[in-house]
Amino acid sequence: MIKITNLHKQYGELEVLKGIDLDVPKGEVLSVIGSSGSGKSTLLYCINGLEPIQKGQIIVDDIDVHASDTNLNSVRQNMGMVFQQWNSFPHLTVLENVALAPKIVSKLSKKEALEVAEKQLLHVGLGDKLTQYPSALSGGQQQRLAIARALAMEPKCMLFDEATSALDPELVGEVLDTIRLLADEGMTMICVTHEMGFAREVSDRVAFFMKVKLKKLINQKNYLALLSLSTYKNFYQKLKHRTFNYLPEFNYGKTFQ
């Protein structure tokens, strides 16, 4: 579904992605991990066409995203993206926020758009918040609102850019549970994350980025293969303060040492 070949991305003289080759088939959940500045978020922006590339090719559903004749608006309608910040419209209710894109972009009637919005808000557990404004929601609820907004366009795949990074620790679980629900339903997803336990539980594969390169791509069953990389060990040491008990029955703290 997503095929990336020899991807290079630069900001002036600064190289942020170097020779990335990656395939993500339909229905797969790929988690992208790595230290800050390794190019993880930039990869998502390039896939979505938000950032131009200097070399290589990104194919999404047989469409070359960066070809000069590609309609990026059309591509993005089939590709939901959830950012670190939820960026909802403060003057619109929760229901109106989610209904906006289906009405304007998909040209649905107001009634149809509101029905789609309500369905997706129920889907992410916000059915009791339809008439409230974003300011009345917790951070976790606002991020679930952002997920519902993306789902309202009925995308074929979802891109998550550290969707829990701006949340207090006690709110992280509710967002991760929503993403896990989508994974169980077969949604194709690329998740940039620092939530290592979540990455191990939900992902089919894990891509480890280091110094603008794809350092290691492993199957979920071989997750501990990352331990063979000294760069990963250094990365893990920096993440020790993160919550690793998303799966309480698995002792991550001991396993990754």
Tab-separated table of C-alpha atoms in Angstrom:
chain	number	residue	atom	x	y	z
A	1	MET	CA	0.000	0.000	0.000
A	2	ILE	CA	2.891	2.366	0.852
A	3	LYS	CA	6.207	1.879	-0.922
A	4	ILE	CA	9.193	4.134	-0.229
A	5	THR	CA	12.281	3.826	-2.413
A	6	ASN	CA	15.667	5.531	-1.875
A	7	LEU	CA	14.085	8.495	-0.081
A	8	HIS	CA	16.318	11.514	0.532
A	9	LYS	CA	15.193	14.683	2.288
A	10	GLN	CA	17.238	17.804	3.031
A	11	TYR	CA	16.715	21.209	4.608
A	12	GLY	CA	19.389	23.220	2.838
A	13	GLU	CA	22.645	21.418	3.611
A	14	LEU	CA	21.108	19.441	6.477
A	15	GLU	CA	20.270	15.879	5.470
A	16	VAL	CA	17.334	14.531	7.527
A	17	LEU	CA	16.480	11.331	5.603
A	18	LYS	CA	19.079	9.336	3.707
A	19	GLY	CA	18.312	6.447	1.386
A	20	ILE	CA	15.147	5.152	3.079
A	21	ASP	CA	13.604	1.992	1.586
A	22	LEU	CA	10.396	0.819	3.221
A	23	ASP	CA	7.236	-1.078	2.283
A	24	VAL	CA	4.056	-1.023	4.390
A	25	PRO	CA	1.437	-3.488	3.073
A	26	LYS	CA	-2.292	-3.075	3.582
A	27	GLY	CA	-3.412	-3.806	7.129
A	28	GLU	CA	0.058	-3.580	8.685
A	29	VAL	CA	0.902	-1.521	11.758
A	30	LEU	CA	4.444	-0.163	11.625
A	31	SER	CA	5.917	1.642	14.615
A	32	VAL	CA	8.795	4.028	13.970
A	33	ILE	CA	11.129	4.602	16.911
A	34	GLY	CA	14.403	6.433	17.364
A	35	SER	CA	16.011	9.450	18.958
A	36	SER	CA	14.920	13.033	18.329
A	37	GLY	CA	16.246	14.392	15.053
A	38	SER	CA	16.520	10.978	13.388
A	39	GLY	CA	13.905	11.850	10.755
A	40	LYS	CA	10.847	9.992	12.087
A	41	SER	CA	8.308	12.816	11.874
A	42	THR	CA	9.796	14.095	8.622
A	43	LEU	CA	9.163	10.655	7.122
A	44	LEU	CA	5.430	11.031	7.813
A	45	TYR	CA	5.367	14.569	6.376
A	46	CYS	CA	7.007	13.275	3.195
A	47	ILE	CA	4.540	10.382	2.905
A	48	ASN	CA	1.658	12.843	3.259
A	49	GLY	CA	3.178	15.298	0.798
A	50	LEU	CA	3.509	18.034	3.417
A	51	GLU	CA	7.246	18.184	2.741
A	52	PRO	CA	8.930	17.955	-0.675
A	53	ILE	CA	11.689	15.406	-1.215
A	54	GLN	CA	15.023	15.767	-3.005
A	55	LYS	CA	15.362	12.223	-4.293
A	56	GLY	CA	13.510	8.931	-4.343
A	57	GLN	CA	9.878	7.925	-4.647
A	58	ILE	CA	6.862	7.425	-2.387
A	59	ILE	CA	3.985	5.368	-3.787
A	60	VAL	CA	0.652	5.255	-1.951
A	61	ASP	CA	-2.052	3.086	-3.521
A	62	ASP	CA	-0.238	3.154	-6.876
A	63	ILE	CA	-0.009	6.973	-6.817
A	64	ASP	CA	3.385	8.694	-6.878
A	65	VAL	CA	2.880	11.241	-4.083
A	66	HIS	CA	5.604	13.618	-5.269
A	67	ALA	CA	4.978	13.464	-9.014
A	68	SER	CA	4.358	16.902	-10.504
A	69	ASP	CA	0.875	15.962	-11.737
A	70	THR	CA	-0.334	14.355	-8.476
A	71	ASN	CA	-3.369	15.915	-6.801
A	72	LEU	CA	-2.140	16.004	-3.187
A	73	ASN	CA	-5.538	16.988	-1.831
A	74	SER	CA	-6.977	13.816	-3.326
A	75	VAL	CA	-4.128	11.716	-1.877
A	76	ARG	CA	-4.615	13.201	1.594
A	77	GLN	CA	-8.320	12.390	1.622
A	78	ASN	CA	-7.328	8.721	1.780
A	79	MET	CA	-4.575	9.254	4.337
A	80	GLY	CA	-5.499	10.420	7.832
A	81	MET	CA	-2.846	12.125	9.932
A	82	VAL	CA	-2.814	12.830	13.663
A	83	PHE	CA	-0.225	15.318	14.909
A	84	GLN	CA	1.355	15.870	18.315
A	85	GLN	CA	-1.018	18.801	18.867
A	86	TRP	CA	-4.708	18.251	18.188
A	87	ASN	CA	-5.395	21.705	16.632
A	88	SER	CA	-9.177	21.630	16.934
A	89	PHE	CA	-11.331	24.672	16.185
A	90	PRO	CA	-12.199	26.237	19.571
A	91	HIS	CA	-15.375	27.950	18.328
A	92	LEU	CA	-16.932	24.703	17.055
A	93	THR	CA	-18.425	21.911	19.133
A	94	VAL	CA	-16.835	18.472	19.161
A	95	LEU	CA	-19.441	17.253	16.674
A	96	GLU	CA	-18.976	20.260	14.387
A	97	ASN	CA	-15.188	19.855	14.418
A	98	VAL	CA	-15.440	16.312	13.085
A	99	ALA	CA	-18.225	17.110	10.593
A	100	LEU	CA	-16.353	20.021	8.991
A	101	ALA	CA	-14.091	18.100	6.567
A	102	PRO	CA	-16.770	15.678	5.333
A	103	LYS	CA	-19.024	18.661	4.596
A	104	ILE	CA	-16.422	20.896	2.911
A	105	VAL	CA	-14.070	18.361	1.292
A	106	SER	CA	-16.343	15.373	0.637
A	107	LYS	CA	-19.313	17.649	-0.191
A	108	LEU	CA	-21.718	15.791	2.100
A	109	SER	CA	-24.905	17.493	3.185
A	110	LYS	CA	-24.925	18.925	6.701
A	111	LYS	CA	-27.117	16.067	7.885
A	112	GLU	CA	-24.861	13.428	6.335
A	113	ALA	CA	-21.702	15.061	7.694
A	114	LEU	CA	-23.120	15.197	11.215
A	115	GLU	CA	-24.103	11.533	11.004
A	116	VAL	CA	-20.572	10.566	9.939
A	117	ALA	CA	-19.105	12.717	12.718
A	118	GLU	CA	-21.317	11.202	15.389
A	119	LYS	CA	-20.453	7.685	14.228
A	120	GLN	CA	-16.714	8.329	14.501
A	121	LEU	CA	-16.998	10.086	17.856
A	122	LEU	CA	-18.880	7.075	19.194
A	123	HIS	CA	-16.135	4.928	17.683
A	124	VAL	CA	-13.416	6.655	19.767
A	125	GLY	CA	-15.500	6.830	22.943
A	126	LEU	CA	-16.598	10.467	22.797
A	127	GLY	CA	-20.310	9.903	22.199
A	128	ASP	CA	-21.170	11.818	25.367
A	129	LYS	CA	-19.164	14.907	24.332
A	130	LEU	CA	-20.900	15.847	21.068
A	131	THR	CA	-22.192	19.266	22.137
A	132	GLN	CA	-19.199	20.279	24.207
A	133	TYR	CA	-16.412	22.573	23.032
A	134	PRO	CA	-12.768	21.416	22.822
A	135	SER	CA	-11.773	23.572	25.798
A	136	ALA	CA	-13.979	21.385	28.016
A	137	LEU	CA	-12.093	18.208	27.055
A	138	SER	CA	-9.015	16.694	28.639
A	139	GLY	CA	-5.855	16.377	26.542
A	140	GLY	CA	-6.544	12.697	25.915
A	141	GLN	CA	-10.097	13.449	24.822
A	142	GLN	CA	-8.888	16.209	22.493
A	143	GLN	CA	-6.440	13.817	20.880
A	144	ARG	CA	-9.225	11.247	20.429
A	145	LEU	CA	-11.237	14.064	18.831
A	146	ALA	CA	-8.352	14.531	16.387
A	147	ILE	CA	-8.407	10.800	15.604
A	148	ALA	CA	-12.179	10.908	15.003
A	149	ARG	CA	-11.707	13.910	12.718
A	150	ALA	CA	-9.196	11.965	10.618
A	151	LEU	CA	-11.406	8.857	10.530
A	152	ALA	CA	-14.395	10.892	9.339
A	153	MET	CA	-12.775	11.093	5.907
A	154	GLU	CA	-12.736	7.261	5.763
A	155	PRO	CA	-8.986	7.028	5.110
A	156	LYS	CA	-7.294	3.876	3.880
A	157	CYS	CA	-4.335	4.444	6.182
A	158	MET	CA	-3.441	6.519	9.243
A	159	LEU	CA	-0.225	8.316	10.169
A	160	PHE	CA	0.388	9.108	13.848
A	161	ASP	CA	3.123	11.584	14.740
A	162	GLU	CA	3.830	10.959	18.438
A	163	ALA	CA	0.145	11.333	19.222
A	164	THR	CA	0.737	10.995	22.977
A	165	SER	CA	3.825	13.193	23.392
A	166	ALA	CA	1.884	16.286	24.521
A	167	LEU	CA	-0.223	14.392	27.073
A	168	ASP	CA	0.138	13.910	30.804
A	169	PRO	CA	1.170	10.303	31.603
A	170	GLU	CA	-2.235	9.383	33.037
A	171	LEU	CA	-3.938	10.338	29.745
A	172	VAL	CA	-1.649	8.370	27.432
A	173	GLY	CA	-3.447	5.042	27.872
A	174	GLU	CA	-6.813	6.184	26.541
A	175	VAL	CA	-5.261	7.394	23.277
A	176	LEU	CA	-3.156	4.253	22.883
A	177	ASP	CA	-6.268	2.137	23.461
A	178	THR	CA	-7.998	3.986	20.607
A	179	ILE	CA	-5.054	3.360	18.269
A	180	ARG	CA	-4.988	-0.293	19.344
A	181	LEU	CA	-8.708	-0.519	18.453
A	182	LEU	CA	-7.921	0.684	14.927
A	183	ALA	CA	-5.125	-1.872	14.668
A	184	ASP	CA	-7.518	-4.655	15.676
A	185	GLU	CA	-9.899	-3.474	12.941
A	186	GLY	CA	-7.185	-3.828	10.286
A	187	MET	CA	-6.349	-0.168	9.644
A	188	THR	CA	-3.004	0.357	7.930
A	189	MET	CA	-0.952	2.586	10.245
A	190	ILE	CA	2.486	4.119	10.661
A	191	CYS	CA	3.000	5.264	14.242
A	192	VAL	CA	5.945	7.414	15.272
A	193	THR	CA	6.151	6.769	18.998
A	194	HIS	CA	8.288	6.669	22.122
A	195	GLU	CA	5.840	4.325	23.858
A	196	MET	CA	7.961	1.211	23.609
A	197	GLY	CA	5.548	-1.216	25.273
A	198	PHE	CA	2.777	-0.089	22.964
A	199	ALA	CA	5.045	-0.479	19.930
A	200	ARG	CA	5.863	-4.045	20.924
A	201	GLU	CA	2.254	-5.021	21.607
A	202	VAL	CA	0.459	-3.484	18.637
A	203	SER	CA	3.005	-3.380	15.809
A	204	ASP	CA	3.536	-5.974	13.127
A	205	ARG	CA	7.003	-4.494	12.574
A	206	VAL	CA	9.212	-1.883	14.211
A	207	ALA	CA	11.536	0.478	12.308
A	208	PHE	CA	14.444	1.920	14.286
A	209	PHE	CA	15.768	5.222	12.907
A	210	MET	CA	19.186	6.574	13.856
A	211	LYS	CA	21.106	9.501	12.381
A	212	VAL	CA	18.678	10.056	9.457
A	213	LYS	CA	18.860	6.402	8.360
A	214	LEU	CA	16.614	3.381	8.777
A	215	LYS	CA	18.960	1.430	11.036
A	216	LYS	CA	16.893	-1.706	11.618
A	217	LEU	CA	13.518	-3.071	10.486
A	218	ILE	CA	12.299	-6.075	12.442
A	219	ASN	CA	9.261	-8.279	12.770
A	220	GLN	CA	7.327	-7.893	16.017
A	221	LYS	CA	8.191	-11.473	16.985
A	222	ASN	CA	11.906	-10.620	16.787
A	223	TYR	CA	11.618	-7.393	18.780
A	224	LEU	CA	14.556	-8.266	21.008
A	225	ALA	CA	16.825	-8.260	17.965
A	226	LEU	CA	17.171	-4.551	18.600
A	227	LEU	CA	19.373	-5.436	21.540
A	228	SER	CA	22.137	-6.346	19.097
A	229	LEU	CA	22.488	-2.667	18.208
A	230	SER	CA	24.650	-0.544	20.496
A	231	THR	CA	22.817	2.526	19.162
A	232	TYR	CA	19.521	1.071	20.362
A	233	LYS	CA	20.944	0.391	23.812
A	234	ASN	CA	21.950	4.067	24.053
A	235	PHE	CA	18.484	5.080	22.857
A	236	TYR	CA	16.826	2.867	25.461
A	237	GLN	CA	18.941	4.299	28.277
A	238	LYS	CA	17.618	7.764	27.412
A	239	LEU	CA	14.035	6.462	27.501
A	240	LYS	CA	14.202	4.792	30.903
A	241	HIS	CA	12.076	7.558	32.411
A	242	ARG	CA	9.189	6.687	30.071
A	243	THR	CA	6.329	4.476	31.243
A	244	PHE	CA	7.058	0.888	30.189
A	245	ASN	CA	4.140	-0.783	31.947
A	246	TYR	CA	1.544	-0.477	29.186
A	247	LEU	CA	1.593	-4.274	29.287
A	248	PRO	CA	1.886	-4.918	33.032
A	249	GLU	CA	2.502	-8.641	32.581
A	250	PHE	CA	5.731	-7.974	30.659
A	251	ASN	CA	8.785	-6.630	32.488
A	252	TYR	CA	10.244	-4.283	29.895
A	253	GLY	CA	12.662	-2.675	32.324
A	254	LYS	CA	14.486	-5.985	32.798
A	255	THR	CA	14.170	-7.264	29.231
A	256	PHE	CA	15.733	-4.249	27.546
A	257	GLN	CA	18.783	-4.053	29.808
